[in-house]
PDB file of C-alpha atoms in Angstrom:
ATOM      1  CA  MET U1369     -48.834  62.149   5.270  1.00 49.00           C
ATOM      2  CA  THR U1370     -46.989  63.943   8.085  1.00 52.00           C
ATOM      3  CA  LYS U1371     -48.990  66.412  10.150  1.00 53.00           C
ATOM      4  CA  ASN U1372     -47.360  69.660  11.145  1.00 50.00           C
ATOM      5  CA  ILE U1373     -48.513  70.367  14.680  1.00 50.00           C
ATOM      6  CA  PRO U1374     -46.953  73.681  15.776  1.00 65.00           C
ATOM      7  CA  ASN U1375     -46.194  72.709  19.396  1.00 79.00           C
ATOM      8  CA  TYR U1376     -45.315  69.070  18.855  1.00 84.00           C
ATOM      9  CA  PRO U1377     -42.879  67.818  19.799  1.00 89.00           C
ATOM     10  CA  PRO U1378     -41.728  70.327  22.394  1.00 91.00           C
ATOM     11  CA  TYR U1379     -38.093  71.385  22.102  1.00 94.00           C
ATOM     12  CA  ASN U1380     -35.367  73.510  23.694  1.00 95.00           C
ATOM     13  CA  ILE U1381     -32.347  75.168  22.121  1.00 95.00           C
ATOM     14  CA  LYS U1382     -29.496  75.482  24.622  1.00 96.00           C
ATOM     15  CA  LYS U1383     -26.360  77.565  24.283  1.00 94.00           C
ATOM     16  CA  ILE U1384     -23.460  75.666  25.825  1.00 93.00           C
ATOM     17  CA  ASP U1385     -20.872  78.341  24.985  1.00 91.00           C
ATOM     18  CA  ASP U1386     -20.194  80.752  22.103  1.00 86.00           C
ATOM     19  CA  GLU U1387     -19.497  77.906  19.660  1.00 90.00           C
ATOM     20  CA  HIS U1388     -21.652  75.011  20.932  1.00 93.00           C
ATOM     21  CA  PHE U1389     -25.423  74.576  20.992  1.00 95.00           C
ATOM     22  CA  VAL U1390     -27.858  71.696  21.554  1.00 96.00           C
ATOM     23  CA  ILE U1391     -31.369  71.184  20.247  1.00 96.00           C
ATOM     24  CA  GLU U1392     -33.339  68.977  22.651  1.00 96.00           C
ATOM     25  CA  MET U1393     -36.627  67.424  21.535  1.00 95.00           C
ATOM     26  CA  ALA U1394     -39.024  65.415  23.674  1.00 92.00           C
ATOM     27  CA  VAL U1395     -39.800  62.418  21.464  1.00 91.00           C
ATOM     28  CA  ALA U1396     -41.063  59.862  23.980  1.00 86.00           C
ATOM     29  CA  GLY U1397     -42.325  56.728  22.290  1.00 84.00           C
ATOM     30  CA  PHE U1398     -40.119  57.174  19.221  1.00 89.00           C
ATOM     31  CA  GLY U1399     -37.137  54.903  18.664  1.00 89.00           C
ATOM     32  CA  LYS U1400     -34.062  55.562  16.574  1.00 92.00           C
ATOM     33  CA  ALA U1401     -35.653  53.810  13.574  1.00 91.00           C
ATOM     34  CA  ASP U1402     -38.732  56.072  13.810  1.00 91.00           C
ATOM     35  CA  LEU U1403     -36.748  59.327  13.555  1.00 94.00           C
ATOM     36  CA  ASN U1404     -35.070  61.015  10.627  1.00 95.00           C
ATOM     37  CA  ILE U1405     -32.681  63.994  10.756  1.00 96.00           C
ATOM     38  CA  GLU U1406     -31.694  65.738   7.543  1.00 95.00           C
ATOM     39  CA  LEU U1407     -29.667  68.866   6.783  1.00 93.00           C
ATOM     40  CA  LYS U1408     -30.338  70.339   3.370  1.00 92.00           C
ATOM     41  CA  GLU U1409     -29.630  73.872   2.154  1.00 90.00           C
ATOM     42  CA  ASP U1410     -29.193  75.331   5.667  1.00 90.00           C
ATOM     43  CA  VAL U1411     -32.433  73.770   6.959  1.00 93.00           C
ATOM     44  CA  LEU U1412     -32.258  71.074   9.629  1.00 94.00           C
ATOM     45  CA  THR U1413     -35.379  68.910   9.493  1.00 95.00           C
ATOM     46  CA  VAL U1414     -36.296  66.400  12.179  1.00 95.00           C
ATOM     47  CA  SER U1415     -39.199  64.094  11.463  1.00 94.00           C
ATOM     48  CA  GLY U1416     -40.753  61.168  13.210  1.00 92.00           C
ATOM     49  CA  LYS U1417     -43.262  58.569  12.154  1.00 90.00           C
ATOM     50  CA  LEU U1418     -44.568  55.595  14.075  1.00 82.00           C
ATOM     51  CA  ASP U1419     -46.114  52.597  12.377  1.00 76.00           C
ATOM     52  CA  ALA U1420     -49.834  52.559  12.986  1.00 68.00           C
ATOM     53  CA  ASP U1421     -50.546  49.935  15.606  1.00 65.00           C
ATOM     54  CA  GLU U1422     -54.031  48.542  15.358  1.00 65.00           C
ATOM     55  CA  LYS U1423     -54.637  47.302  18.883  1.00 71.00           C
ATOM     56  CA  ASP U1424     -57.832  46.788  20.785  1.00 77.00           C
ATOM     57  CA  TYR U1425     -57.541  49.911  22.909  1.00 78.00           C
ATOM     58  CA  ILE U1426     -60.159  50.526  25.543  1.00 84.00           C
ATOM     59  CA  TYR U1427     -58.750  54.053  25.820  1.00 84.00           C
ATOM     60  CA  GLN U1428     -55.911  55.579  23.794  1.00 75.00           C
ATOM     61  CA  GLY U1429     -54.522  58.713  25.469  1.00 75.00           C
ATOM     62  CA  ILE U1430     -51.062  58.534  23.961  1.00 72.00           C
ATOM     63  CA  ALA U1431     -51.119  59.934  20.457  1.00 68.00           C
ATOM     64  CA  ASN U1432     -48.899  58.225  17.927  1.00 72.00           C
ATOM     65  CA  ARG U1433     -48.669  61.259  15.731  1.00 80.00           C
ATOM     66  CA  ALA U1434     -46.103  61.881  13.068  1.00 87.00           C
ATOM     67  CA  PHE U1435     -44.250  65.184  13.085  1.00 91.00           C
ATOM     68  CA  THR U1436     -41.847  67.340  11.130  1.00 92.00           C
ATOM     69  CA  ARG U1437     -39.844  70.148  12.760  1.00 92.00           C
ATOM     70  CA  SER U1438     -37.555  72.411  10.745  1.00 93.00           C
ATOM     71  CA  PHE U1439     -34.832  74.778  11.935  1.00 93.00           C
ATOM     72  CA  ALA U1440     -32.985  77.378   9.854  1.00 93.00           C
ATOM     73  CA  ILE U1441     -29.272  76.780  10.380  1.00 91.00           C
ATOM     74  CA  ASP U1442     -26.617  79.407   9.654  1.00 88.00           C
ATOM     75  CA  ASP U1443     -24.021  78.289   7.109  1.00 85.00           C
ATOM     76  CA  GLN U1444     -21.333  78.560   9.817  1.00 87.00           C
ATOM     77  CA  ILE U1445     -23.133  75.962  11.956  1.00 90.00           C
ATOM     78  CA  GLU U1446     -22.225  72.299  11.639  1.00 90.00           C
ATOM     79  CA  VAL U1447     -24.369  69.448  12.950  1.00 92.00           C
ATOM     80  CA  LYS U1448     -21.920  67.354  14.985  1.00 92.00           C
ATOM     81  CA  ASP U1449     -24.047  64.402  16.103  1.00 94.00           C
ATOM     82  CA  ALA U1450     -27.361  63.290  17.567  1.00 95.00           C
ATOM     83  CA  GLU U1451     -28.288  61.003  20.428  1.00 95.00           C
ATOM     84  CA  LEU U1452     -31.524  59.560  21.763  1.00 94.00           C
ATOM     85  CA  PHE U1453     -31.726  58.905  25.509  1.00 93.00           C
ATOM     86  CA  ASN U1454     -34.776  58.452  27.740  1.00 92.00           C
ATOM     87  CA  GLY U1455     -37.138  59.936  25.169  1.00 90.00           C
ATOM     88  CA  MET U1456     -34.965  63.021  24.541  1.00 94.00           C
ATOM     89  CA  LEU U1457     -33.352  63.578  21.166  1.00 96.00           C
ATOM     90  CA  ARG U1458     -30.271  65.785  21.467  1.00 97.00           C
ATOM     91  CA  ILE U1459     -28.690  67.285  18.371  1.00 96.00           C
ATOM     92  CA  ALA U1460     -25.253  68.856  18.926  1.00 96.00           C
ATOM     93  CA  LEU U1461     -24.365  71.910  16.837  1.00 95.00           C
ATOM     94  CA  GLU U1462     -21.069  73.761  16.550  1.00 93.00           C
ATOM     95  CA  ARG U1463     -20.345  77.197  15.121  1.00 90.00           C
ATOM     96  CA  LEU U1464     -17.311  76.981  12.861  1.00 86.00           C
ATOM     97  CA  ILE U1465     -15.293  80.171  13.022  1.00 77.00           C
ATOM     98  CA  PRO U1466     -12.683  80.580  10.271  1.00 76.00           C
ATOM     99  CA  GLU U1467      -9.125  81.011  11.564  1.00 75.00           C
ATOM    100  CA  ASP U1468      -8.910  84.563  10.234  1.00 76.00           C
ATOM    101  CA  LYS U1469     -12.068  85.498  12.203  1.00 74.00           C
ATOM    102  CA  LYS U1470     -10.971  83.973  15.518  1.00 74.00           C
ATOM    103  CA  PRO U1471      -9.560  86.326  18.149  1.00 79.00           C
ATOM    104  CA  LYS U1472      -5.787  86.216  18.324  1.00 82.00           C
ATOM    105  CA  LYS U1473      -3.349  87.439  20.903  1.00 85.00           C
ATOM    106  CA  ILE U1474      -0.916  90.110  19.761  1.00 87.00           C
ATOM    107  CA  ASP U1475       2.422  90.090  21.528  1.00 86.00           C
ATOM    108  CA  ILE U1476       3.710  93.396  22.832  1.00 87.00           C
ATOM    109  CA  GLU U1477       7.390  94.010  22.403  1.00 83.00           C
ATOM    110  CA  ASP U1478       9.320  95.749  25.132  1.00 80.00           C
ATOM    111  CA  VAL U1479      11.109  98.546  23.251  1.00 78.00           C
ATOM    112  CA  GLU U1480      13.829  98.907  25.886  1.00 73.00           C
ATOM    113  CA  GLU U1481      14.562  95.199  25.782  1.00 62.00           C
ATOM    114  CA  VAL U1482      14.785  95.215  21.986  1.00 56.00           C
ATOM    115  CA  SER U1483      17.081  98.290  22.012  1.00 59.00           C
ATOM    116  CA  THR U1484      19.378  96.745  24.621  1.00 59.00           C
ATOM    117  CA  LYS U1485      19.477  93.467  22.722  1.00 59.00           C
ATOM    118  CA  ASN U1486      20.337  95.250  19.464  1.00 61.00           C
ATOM    119  CA  ARG U1487      23.153  97.210  21.155  1.00 58.00           C
ATOM    120  CA  ILE U1488      24.667  94.051  22.585  1.00 60.00           C
ATOM    121  CA  GLU U1489      24.497  92.266  19.229  1.00 62.00           C
ATOM    122  CA  LYS U1490      26.157  95.227  17.422  1.00 60.00           C
ATOM    123  CA  LYS U1491      29.206  95.183  19.712  1.00 57.00           C
TER     124      LYS U1491
END
């Protein structure tokens, strides 16, 4: 059973620019095989589970607790990739803007230039 601990693991959501974002999670002690990332119905779920290690601890201050963290993801957001480095899981997100919604530059015609060009072509 996975425990939902509200503040574990700690995470950041960074805005790189208007289209790119990164979720950073501190998952020290977890390896790639211990983590699972799933996107289903606009919910990104990150979970981690360590195999219970029965060792003869004199003191155990590092908790090997399982976790599940969920994030609501807009349908225009695509999960690009994920990487694990030095105990930080980074999940790259990109906002996909349809071509018809992207800003576009409108050229301005010089009326005098067009009129002069038309007069030359008519002669």
